[in-house]
Tab-separated table of C-alpha atoms and ligand atoms in Angstrom:
chain	number	residue	atom	x	y	z
H	1332	MET	CA	-6.894	-30.893	-11.678
H	1333	ARG	CA	-3.948	-28.918	-11.065
H	1334	ILE	CA	-3.104	-25.776	-12.907
H	1335	VAL	CA	0.018	-23.752	-12.364
H	1336	SER	CA	-1.035	-20.350	-10.548
H	1337	LYS	CA	0.203	-16.981	-12.619
H	1338	LEU	CA	-0.243	-15.169	-9.506
H	1339	PRO	CA	1.031	-17.554	-6.718
H	1340	ALA	CA	1.786	-15.072	-4.221
H	1341	VAL	CA	-1.685	-13.116	-4.218
H	1342	GLY	CA	-4.660	-13.845	-2.334
H	1343	THR	CA	-8.139	-12.115	-2.036
H	1344	SER	CA	-8.290	-8.453	-2.502
H	1345	ILE	CA	-7.958	-6.302	0.515
H	1346	PHE	CA	-11.428	-4.340	-0.646
H	1347	THR	CA	-13.092	-7.609	-1.095
H	1348	THR	CA	-11.758	-8.528	2.310
H	1349	MET	CA	-12.571	-5.951	4.152
H	1350	SER	CA	-15.955	-5.382	2.888
H	1351	ALA	CA	-16.735	-8.963	3.912
H	1352	LEU	CA	-15.614	-8.345	7.376
H	1353	ALA	CA	-17.440	-5.074	7.708
H	1354	LEU	CA	-20.306	-6.785	6.676
H	1355	GLU	CA	-19.719	-9.616	9.147
H	1356	HIS	CA	-19.657	-7.493	11.915
H	1357	LYS	CA	-22.111	-5.133	10.701
H	1358	ALA	CA	-19.364	-2.249	10.850
H	1359	ILE	CA	-19.558	0.899	8.712
H	1360	ASN	CA	-17.709	0.416	5.854
H	1361	LEU	CA	-15.237	3.110	5.540
H	1362	GLY	CA	-12.821	0.857	3.556
H	1363	GLN	CA	-13.888	-0.081	-0.198
H	1364	GLY	CA	-13.852	3.183	-1.910
H	1365	PHE	CA	-17.521	3.816	-3.003
H	1366	PRO	CA	-20.084	6.468	-2.158
H	1367	ASP	CA	-23.453	5.417	0.046
H	1368	PHE	CA	-25.235	8.114	-1.560
H	1369	PRO	CA	-27.798	7.867	-4.654
H	1370	MET	CA	-26.602	8.747	-7.964
H	1371	SER	CA	-28.476	11.004	-10.346
H	1372	GLU	CA	-32.095	9.870	-10.661
H	1373	GLU	CA	-31.786	11.824	-14.429
H	1374	LEU	CA	-28.885	9.612	-15.611
H	1375	ILE	CA	-30.831	6.117	-14.284
H	1376	GLY	CA	-34.100	7.573	-16.439
H	1377	LEU	CA	-31.532	8.297	-19.617
H	1378	VAL	CA	-30.263	4.620	-19.307
H	1379	THR	CA	-33.748	3.444	-18.641
H	1380	LYS	CA	-34.833	5.210	-21.656
H	1381	ALA	CA	-31.861	3.880	-23.724
H	1382	MET	CA	-33.038	0.221	-23.084
H	1383	HIS	CA	-36.594	1.278	-23.969
H	1384	ASP	CA	-35.590	2.792	-27.333
H	1385	GLN	CA	-33.926	-0.525	-28.029
H	1386	TYR	CA	-30.507	0.484	-27.805
H	1387	ASN	CA	-29.992	-3.096	-26.766
H	1388	GLN	CA	-27.350	-4.427	-29.379
H	1389	TYR	CA	-23.519	-4.489	-29.809
H	1390	ALA	CA	-21.976	-0.964	-29.699
H	1391	PRO	CA	-18.936	-0.424	-31.925
H	1392	MET	CA	-15.995	-1.970	-30.609
H	1393	ALA	CA	-14.487	1.192	-29.642
H	1394	GLY	CA	-17.432	2.668	-28.073
H	1395	TRP	CA	-20.780	4.398	-29.022
H	1396	LEU	CA	-19.495	7.326	-31.425
H	1397	GLN	CA	-21.491	10.061	-29.749
H	1398	LEU	CA	-20.185	9.065	-26.461
H	1399	ARG	CA	-16.546	9.451	-27.928
H	1400	GLU	CA	-17.359	12.711	-29.249
H	1401	ALA	CA	-18.760	13.796	-25.913
H	1402	ILE	CA	-15.523	12.959	-24.490
H	1403	SER	CA	-13.552	14.524	-26.783
H	1404	GLU	CA	-15.702	17.570	-26.271
H	1405	LYS	CA	-14.853	17.345	-22.577
H	1406	ILE	CA	-11.352	17.059	-22.802
H	1407	SER	CA	-10.963	19.834	-25.153
H	1408	PHE	CA	-13.032	22.137	-22.840
H	1409	LEU	CA	-11.287	20.650	-19.686
H	1410	TYR	CA	-7.824	20.259	-21.038
H	1411	GLN	CA	-7.545	22.352	-24.311
H	1412	THR	CA	-6.009	19.391	-26.271
H	1413	PRO	CA	-7.559	18.227	-29.559
H	1414	VAL	CA	-8.358	14.198	-29.346
H	1415	ASN	CA	-9.981	12.504	-32.116
H	1416	PRO	CA	-12.973	10.428	-31.180
H	1417	ASP	CA	-12.430	8.101	-34.090
H	1418	THR	CA	-8.724	7.249	-33.289
H	1419	ASP	CA	-7.944	8.422	-29.715
H	1420	ILE	CA	-10.444	7.127	-27.418
H	1421	THR	CA	-11.788	3.391	-26.468
H	1422	ILE	CA	-14.784	2.677	-24.251
H	1423	THR	CA	-13.644	-0.130	-21.696
H	1424	PRO	CA	-15.282	-1.780	-18.690
H	1425	GLY	CA	-13.984	0.641	-16.123
H	1426	GLY	CA	-10.354	2.097	-15.229
H	1427	THR	CA	-9.091	-1.051	-14.121
H	1428	TYR	CA	-9.381	-2.966	-17.816
H	1429	ALA	CA	-8.357	0.255	-19.009
H	1430	LEU	CA	-5.060	0.145	-17.187
H	1431	TYR	CA	-4.464	-3.878	-17.829
H	1432	THR	CA	-4.978	-3.813	-21.681
H	1433	ALA	CA	-2.548	-0.842	-21.872
H	1434	PHE	CA	-0.045	-3.220	-20.251
H	1435	THR	CA	-0.821	-6.038	-22.229
H	1436	THR	CA	-0.536	-3.634	-25.350
H	1437	ILE	CA	3.022	-2.420	-24.466
H	1438	LEU	CA	4.905	-4.974	-22.345
H	1439	GLN	CA	7.015	-7.651	-23.706
H	1440	PRO	CA	8.550	-10.268	-21.309
H	1441	GLY	CA	11.473	-8.905	-19.200
H	1442	ASP	CA	10.442	-5.314	-19.367
H	1443	GLU	CA	10.379	-2.996	-16.411
H	1444	VAL	CA	7.798	-0.514	-15.315
H	1445	ILE	CA	8.006	1.847	-12.796
H	1446	VAL	CA	5.436	1.879	-10.068
H	1447	PHE	CA	5.021	3.898	-7.064
H	1448	GLU	CA	3.845	2.398	-3.695
H	1449	PRO	CA	1.802	2.729	-1.947
H	1450	ALA	CA	0.246	1.472	-5.248
H	1451	TYR	CA	-3.339	0.565	-6.145
H	1452	ASP	CA	-3.811	-3.291	-5.985
H	1453	SER	CA	-4.277	-4.100	-9.794
H	1454	TYR	CA	-1.181	-2.335	-10.850
H	1455	ILE	CA	1.534	-4.665	-9.721
H	1456	PRO	CA	-0.267	-8.160	-10.896
H	1457	ALA	CA	-1.251	-6.859	-14.142
H	1458	ILE	CA	2.542	-5.927	-14.969
H	1459	GLU	CA	3.530	-9.484	-13.852
H	1460	LEU	CA	0.722	-11.045	-15.495
H	1461	ASN	CA	1.982	-9.646	-18.716
H	1462	GLY	CA	5.537	-10.995	-18.048
H	1463	ALA	CA	6.932	-8.096	-16.481
H	1464	LYS	CA	8.902	-6.764	-13.729
H	1465	ALA	CA	7.562	-4.070	-11.592
H	1466	VAL	CA	10.323	-1.573	-10.026
H	1467	ARG	CA	8.551	-0.735	-7.058
H	1468	LEU	CA	9.456	3.001	-5.814
H	1469	SER	CA	8.340	4.277	-2.133
H	1470	LEU	CA	6.520	7.342	-2.049
H	1471	VAL	CA	8.161	9.506	0.752
H	1472	HIS	CA	6.089	9.207	3.709
H	1473	PRO	CA	3.924	11.170	5.261
H	1474	GLU	CA	4.060	13.771	2.535
H	1475	TYR	CA	3.821	10.702	-0.293
H	1476	ALA	CA	5.953	12.841	-2.855
H	1477	ILE	CA	7.835	11.458	-5.382
H	1478	ASP	CA	11.507	11.593	-5.275
H	1479	TRP	CA	12.439	12.207	-8.427
H	1480	GLN	CA	16.111	11.789	-8.296
H	1481	GLN	CA	15.511	8.086	-7.258
H	1482	VAL	CA	13.411	7.893	-10.373
H	1483	LYS	CA	15.963	8.773	-12.637
H	1484	SER	CA	18.197	5.957	-10.867
H	1485	ALA	CA	15.668	3.319	-11.482
H	1486	ILE	CA	15.695	4.274	-15.088
H	1487	THR	CA	17.299	1.313	-17.244
H	1488	PRO	CA	17.274	0.548	-20.729
H	1489	LYS	CA	14.772	-2.203	-19.954
H	1490	THR	CA	12.104	0.667	-18.893
H	1491	ARG	CA	9.143	0.045	-20.624
H	1492	ALA	CA	7.012	2.516	-18.718
H	1493	ILE	CA	6.417	4.717	-15.939
H	1494	LEU	CA	2.431	4.322	-14.124
H	1495	ILE	CA	1.217	7.702	-12.784
H	1496	ASN	CA	-1.715	8.098	-10.552
H	1497	THR	CA	-3.147	11.497	-9.571
H	1498	PRO	CA	-5.227	12.160	-7.735
H	1499	HIS	CA	-3.533	9.326	-5.579
H	1500	ASN	CA	-5.184	6.263	-4.104
H	1501	PRO	CA	-4.867	5.550	-1.294
H	1502	THR	CA	-3.042	8.727	-0.127
H	1503	GLY	CA	-4.877	11.683	-1.440
H	1504	ALA	CA	-1.594	13.265	-2.970
H	1505	VAL	CA	-1.892	15.363	-6.154
H	1506	TRP	CA	0.563	16.267	-9.059
H	1507	SER	CA	2.165	19.702	-9.161
H	1508	GLU	CA	3.626	21.421	-12.240
H	1509	GLU	CA	6.785	20.533	-10.937
H	1510	ASP	CA	6.188	16.634	-11.012
H	1511	ILE	CA	4.821	17.165	-14.519
H	1512	ALA	CA	8.404	18.832	-15.341
H	1513	SER	CA	10.208	16.407	-13.789
H	1514	LEU	CA	8.713	13.455	-15.501
H	1515	ARG	CA	8.981	15.406	-18.871
H	1516	SER	CA	13.024	15.808	-18.417
H	1517	LEU	CA	13.448	12.001	-17.533
H	1518	VAL	CA	11.176	10.707	-20.644
H	1519	GLU	CA	12.078	13.261	-23.372
H	1520	GLY	CA	14.147	11.642	-25.948
H	1521	THR	CA	13.115	7.621	-24.643
H	1522	ASP	CA	10.886	5.323	-25.627
H	1523	ILE	CA	9.188	5.030	-22.060
H	1524	ILE	CA	5.406	5.212	-22.162
H	1525	ILE	CA	3.634	6.740	-19.570
H	1526	ILE	CA	0.291	4.930	-18.004
H	1527	SER	CA	-1.717	7.761	-16.236
H	1528	ASP	CA	-4.577	6.638	-14.035
H	1529	GLU	CA	-6.628	9.656	-13.691
H	1530	VAL	CA	-9.902	8.191	-12.507
H	1531	TYR	CA	-10.397	10.878	-9.778
H	1532	GLU	CA	-9.972	13.656	-12.162
H	1533	HIS	CA	-12.550	15.654	-10.646
H	1534	LEU	CA	-12.177	14.661	-6.971
H	1535	ILE	CA	-9.807	17.189	-6.366
H	1536	PHE	CA	-9.765	19.830	-3.599
H	1537	ASP	CA	-8.687	23.278	-2.298
H	1538	GLY	CA	-8.773	24.998	-5.508
H	1539	ARG	CA	-5.855	22.537	-7.023
H	1540	ARG	CA	-5.667	22.207	-10.830
H	1541	HIS	CA	-5.701	18.538	-11.975
H	1542	CYS	CA	-2.327	17.891	-13.921
H	1543	SER	CA	-3.699	15.786	-16.361
H	1544	ILE	CA	-1.457	14.495	-18.675
H	1545	LEU	CA	-3.800	15.414	-21.589
H	1546	ARG	CA	-2.990	19.203	-21.150
H	1547	TYR	CA	0.449	18.116	-22.500
H	1548	PRO	CA	0.589	17.348	-25.864
H	1549	ASP	CA	4.583	16.232	-25.744
H	1550	LEU	CA	3.542	13.847	-22.742
H	1551	PHE	CA	0.244	12.580	-24.137
H	1552	SER	CA	1.943	11.466	-27.714
H	1553	ARG	CA	3.727	9.002	-25.137
H	1554	SER	CA	0.734	8.118	-22.857
H	1555	PHE	CA	-2.268	5.688	-22.195
H	1556	VAL	CA	-4.635	8.022	-19.990
H	1557	CYS	CA	-7.352	5.878	-18.090
H	1558	PHE	CA	-10.689	7.165	-16.599
H	1559	SER	CA	-13.859	5.436	-15.187
H	1560	PHE	CA	-17.396	6.871	-15.172
H	1561	GLY	CA	-17.878	5.412	-11.694
H	1562	LYS	CA	-15.916	8.189	-10.059
H	1563	VAL	CA	-17.436	10.556	-12.014
H	1564	TYR	CA	-20.956	10.088	-11.648
H	1565	ASN	CA	-21.171	7.948	-8.265
H	1566	CYS	CA	-22.206	4.498	-9.768
H	1567	THR	CA	-18.577	2.249	-9.319
H	1568	GLY	CA	-21.026	-0.584	-9.894
H	1569	TRP	CA	-21.500	0.267	-13.495
H	1570	LYS	CA	-17.728	-0.395	-14.442
H	1571	LEU	CA	-17.434	1.844	-17.556
H	1572	GLY	CA	-14.431	3.753	-18.396
H	1573	TYR	CA	-12.631	4.907	-21.195
H	1574	VAL	CA	-8.734	5.262	-22.255
H	1575	VAL	CA	-7.070	7.950	-24.278
H	1576	SER	CA	-4.304	7.520	-26.361
H	1577	PRO	CA	-2.587	8.818	-29.351
H	1578	PRO	CA	-3.819	6.584	-32.577
H	1579	ASN	CA	-0.533	4.744	-32.967
H	1580	LEU	CA	-0.898	2.956	-29.448
H	1581	MET	CA	-4.497	2.888	-30.067
H	1582	GLN	CA	-4.435	0.773	-32.873
H	1583	GLU	CA	-2.642	-1.779	-30.716
H	1584	PHE	CA	-4.559	-1.212	-27.649
H	1585	ARG	CA	-8.043	-1.964	-29.796
H	1586	LYS	CA	-6.681	-5.331	-31.539
H	1587	ILE	CA	-6.683	-6.426	-27.825
H	1588	HIS	CA	-9.638	-5.218	-26.611
H	1589	GLN	CA	-11.632	-6.467	-29.682
H	1590	TYR	CA	-10.995	-9.690	-28.551
H	1591	ASN	CA	-11.288	-9.519	-24.594
H	1592	CYS	CA	-14.261	-7.210	-24.419
H	1593	PHE	CA	-15.250	-6.147	-28.040
H	1594	SER	CA	-17.728	-3.652	-26.725
H	1595	CYS	CA	-19.227	-2.284	-23.547
H	1596	PRO	CA	-22.778	-2.261	-22.400
H	1597	THR	CA	-25.050	-0.046	-25.310
H	1598	PRO	CA	-27.580	1.646	-23.259
H	1599	VAL	CA	-25.125	2.929	-20.414
H	1600	GLN	CA	-23.255	4.785	-23.423
H	1601	VAL	CA	-26.181	5.933	-24.958
H	1602	ALA	CA	-27.573	7.570	-21.955
H	1603	LEU	CA	-23.742	8.966	-20.828
H	1604	SER	CA	-23.541	10.373	-24.425
H	1605	SER	CA	-25.999	12.941	-23.938
H	1606	PHE	CA	-25.540	13.461	-19.956
H	1607	LEU	CA	-22.127	13.929	-20.209
H	1608	HIS	CA	-22.649	17.477	-21.729
H	1609	ARG	CA	-24.017	18.575	-18.578
H	1610	ARG	CA	-20.859	20.568	-17.279
H	1611	GLU	CA	-22.502	21.098	-14.037
H	1612	ALA	CA	-22.729	17.674	-13.301
H	1613	TYR	CA	-18.874	17.002	-13.066
H	1614	LEU	CA	-17.814	20.300	-12.349
H	1615	GLN	CA	-19.443	20.622	-8.951
H	1616	LEU	CA	-17.825	17.093	-8.214
H	1617	GLY	CA	-14.819	18.175	-6.418
H	1618	GLN	CA	-16.506	20.860	-4.224
H	1619	ASP	CA	-19.015	18.427	-3.112
H	1620	MET	CA	-16.474	15.774	-1.916
H	1621	GLN	CA	-14.687	18.359	-0.470
H	1622	THR	CA	-17.427	19.292	1.389
H	1623	ARG	CA	-17.259	15.700	2.699
H	1624	ARG	CA	-13.741	15.440	3.374
H	1625	ASP	CA	-14.007	18.367	5.367
H	1626	ALA	CA	-17.019	17.329	7.510
H	1627	PHE	CA	-14.785	13.888	8.373
H	1628	ILE	CA	-11.855	16.160	9.524
H	1629	THR	CA	-13.865	18.258	11.573
H	1630	LEU	CA	-15.908	15.431	12.945
H	1631	MET	CA	-12.418	13.336	13.924
H	1632	LYS	CA	-10.542	16.568	15.693
H	1633	GLU	CA	-11.523	14.921	19.021
H	1634	SER	CA	-10.316	11.234	18.377
H	1635	ARG	CA	-6.678	10.155	19.017
H	1636	PHE	CA	-6.564	9.268	15.202
H	1637	ASP	CA	-4.431	11.852	13.457
H	1638	LEU	CA	-5.482	12.434	10.017
H	1639	LEU	CA	-2.621	13.244	7.188
H	1640	PRO	CA	-3.817	15.492	4.645
H	1641	SER	CA	-5.912	14.855	1.572
H	1642	TYR	CA	-5.670	17.158	-1.800
H	1643	GLY	CA	-7.895	14.517	-3.771
H	1644	SER	CA	-9.510	11.563	-4.377
H	1645	TYR	CA	-12.236	9.458	-1.941
H	1646	PHE	CA	-9.595	9.014	0.595
H	1647	ILE	CA	-7.862	10.172	4.006
H	1648	LEU	CA	-5.167	8.690	5.544
H	1649	ALA	CA	-4.756	8.242	9.082
H	1650	THR	CA	-1.972	7.279	11.631
H	1651	TYR	CA	-2.936	5.785	15.158
H	1652	ASP	CA	0.052	5.753	17.164
H	1653	ARG	CA	-1.627	7.643	20.231
H	1654	ILE	CA	-3.810	4.802	20.291
H	1655	SER	CA	-2.047	1.273	19.504
H	1656	GLN	CA	1.456	0.133	18.263
H	1657	GLU	CA	-0.070	-2.770	16.287
H	1658	GLY	CA	0.490	-3.418	12.587
H	1659	ASP	CA	-2.158	-1.607	10.439
H	1660	ASN	CA	-3.576	-4.869	9.370
H	1661	ASP	CA	-4.387	-6.130	13.339
H	1662	PHE	CA	-5.702	-2.457	13.905
H	1663	ALA	CA	-7.813	-2.412	10.853
H	1664	ILE	CA	-9.654	-5.583	11.728
H	1665	ARG	CA	-9.880	-5.056	15.868
H	1666	ILE	CA	-11.489	-1.788	15.151
H	1667	THR	CA	-14.274	-3.410	12.496
H	1668	ARG	CA	-14.807	-5.906	15.159
H	1669	GLU	CA	-14.703	-3.552	18.510
H	1670	ALA	CA	-15.559	-0.196	16.897
H	1671	GLY	CA	-17.728	-1.106	14.451
H	1672	VAL	CA	-15.634	1.015	11.428
H	1673	THR	CA	-13.560	-0.706	8.564
H	1674	PRO	CA	-10.752	0.896	7.218
H	1675	ILE	CA	-7.976	-0.175	4.750
H	1676	PRO	CA	-4.729	-1.019	5.836
H	1677	VAL	CA	-2.030	0.680	3.667
H	1678	SER	CA	0.333	-1.897	3.999
H	1679	ALA	CA	-1.779	-3.673	1.514
H	1680	PHE	CA	-0.787	-0.970	-1.098
H	1681	TYR	CA	2.692	-2.087	-1.106
H	1682	ALA	CA	4.037	-5.595	-2.591
H	1683	ASP	CA	6.266	-6.332	0.508
H	1684	GLY	CA	3.441	-5.265	2.789
H	1685	LYS	CA	5.697	-2.381	3.910
H	1686	ASP	CA	3.645	-1.018	7.128
H	1687	ASN	CA	4.182	2.525	8.186
H	1688	LYS	CA	0.971	2.040	10.481
H	1689	VAL	CA	-1.279	3.998	8.293
H	1690	ILE	CA	-4.649	3.043	7.537
H	1691	ARG	CA	-7.288	4.631	4.541
H	1692	PHE	CA	-10.636	6.003	5.185
H	1693	CYS	CA	-13.151	6.553	2.457
H	1694	PHE	CA	-15.245	9.751	3.094
H	1695	ALA	CA	-17.566	9.618	-0.130
H	1696	LYS	CA	-20.137	9.093	2.303
H	1697	LYS	CA	-23.325	10.198	3.427
H	1698	LEU	CA	-22.618	13.183	6.426
H	1699	GLU	CA	-24.919	10.782	8.774
H	1700	THR	CA	-22.351	7.855	7.858
H	1701	LEU	CA	-19.387	9.788	8.508
H	1702	GLU	CA	-20.891	11.378	11.947
H	1703	GLN	CA	-21.832	7.861	13.037
H	1704	ALA	CA	-18.458	6.507	12.030
H	1705	ALA	CA	-16.628	9.422	13.531
H	1706	SER	CA	-18.493	8.902	16.759
H	1707	ARG	CA	-17.583	5.574	16.850
H	1708	LEU	CA	-13.732	6.197	16.232
H	1709	ARG	CA	-13.494	9.042	19.033
H	1710	ALA	CA	-14.490	6.310	21.198
H	1711	VAL	CA	-11.244	4.160	20.236
I	422	LIG	N1	-7.510	3.142	-10.295
I	422	LIG	C1	-7.736	3.799	-9.209
I	422	LIG	C2	-6.891	4.210	-8.272
I	422	LIG	C3	-8.958	3.452	-8.005
I	422	LIG	O1	-9.215	3.835	-7.117
I	422	LIG	C4	-9.975	2.687	-8.977
I	422	LIG	C5	-11.206	2.449	-8.237
I	422	LIG	N2	-11.568	1.138	-8.135
I	422	LIG	C6	-9.863	2.390	-10.490
I	422	LIG	C7	-8.269	2.453	-11.212
I	422	LIG	C8	-10.522	1.602	-11.346
I	422	LIG	O2	-11.631	1.821	-11.672
I	422	LIG	P1	-13.249	1.038	-12.227
I	422	LIG	O3	-13.895	0.767	-11.035
I	422	LIG	O4	-13.525	1.793	-13.075
I	422	LIG	O5	-12.254	0.043	-12.897
I	423	LIG	N1	-10.840	1.230	-6.029
I	423	LIG	C1	-11.795	1.210	-5.016
I	423	LIG	C2	-10.484	1.496	-3.796
I	423	LIG	O1	-9.603	1.782	-3.645
I	423	LIG	C3	-11.816	-0.597	-4.757
I	423	LIG	C4	-12.296	-1.136	-5.832
I	423	LIG	C5	-12.344	-2.536	-5.579
I	423	LIG	O2	-12.531	-3.105	-4.703
I	423	LIG	N2	-11.272	-3.503	-6.577
I	423	LIG	O3	-11.408	1.247	-2.621
């Protein structure tokens, strides 16, 4: 039986590939982004309790109402924007699904979406599967800042959306108020929709403020804003997230969601409805992750890797030109084999494989993992 591939140029994702390689070589996996420390026992207890209390049937299509109410409260506490739990929030099976469904909701064949590279691996396939074209713009290496003049020139009558991501995977760059102002001046008076990937909203360092689109009512009125509980509660395997948008956009989003997923696991939503009120659980996340980032930076000081600044996310980039002139893919594979530490080659975040000879390390790890990994990397 032969079928025509919808993604002929795509193979297995870099995260799957590198995690398999790490396993094969028993390397420390600083590649795929996931914490290796335990999540909250209390939250596990709440899910178990919800199951025992028989919250085991379908949740409402848009999500457990008390969870949507808790999210709305959180948004008004953090970003001072009123968000209606009935009409503006939908619980999704993860952030990736929220992004994909947002694209499916708005894209028609031939539409264009502006995407910044390096780009998280799911963005461009999601755009192309929906018959649209990704207009790829490079963040300016090594700061990975947006060249707003370039964005202005890339906008055409076909531009349906701009995809943004702050804090940014893989670079750890974060948006400033100037970025918001530039975005605003470009979209004002147009029909351009903003799809905002904010899964790392709490993982922001050095006292910086997360420029959530939810803070700016004029921008929110044209946006889908996507989140992931996996990143908030150290449970990436739960694959639960949510999308926030104004009602006219959400109505169309739900038409698709109701047939592609219908609803997400009930016990987890019941548990999160109460746990989300514990503000300290998410408020201390940034500090916790900053401590891990700082430990990794200190441990890597004596290495021949040069770390670039990371202001948020799970990730920090490194150049290695004092060690090797190899391409980043070959180098990532070689240090997995020879040094026993797995990074991600950043060329995988460019559709054309552009190689600036940069690799990504995930520092969302126990201190002992970071110590062991850095001690191996110092020997490279
Ligand atoms: N966006 C970015 C930038 C990510 O790094 C991730 C993490 N996998 C996601 C979206 C998706 O999160 P989820 O696992 O909830 O789909
Ligand atoms: N977001 C994770 C990362 O960037 C990976 C998720 C996945 O494997 N798809 O490492």
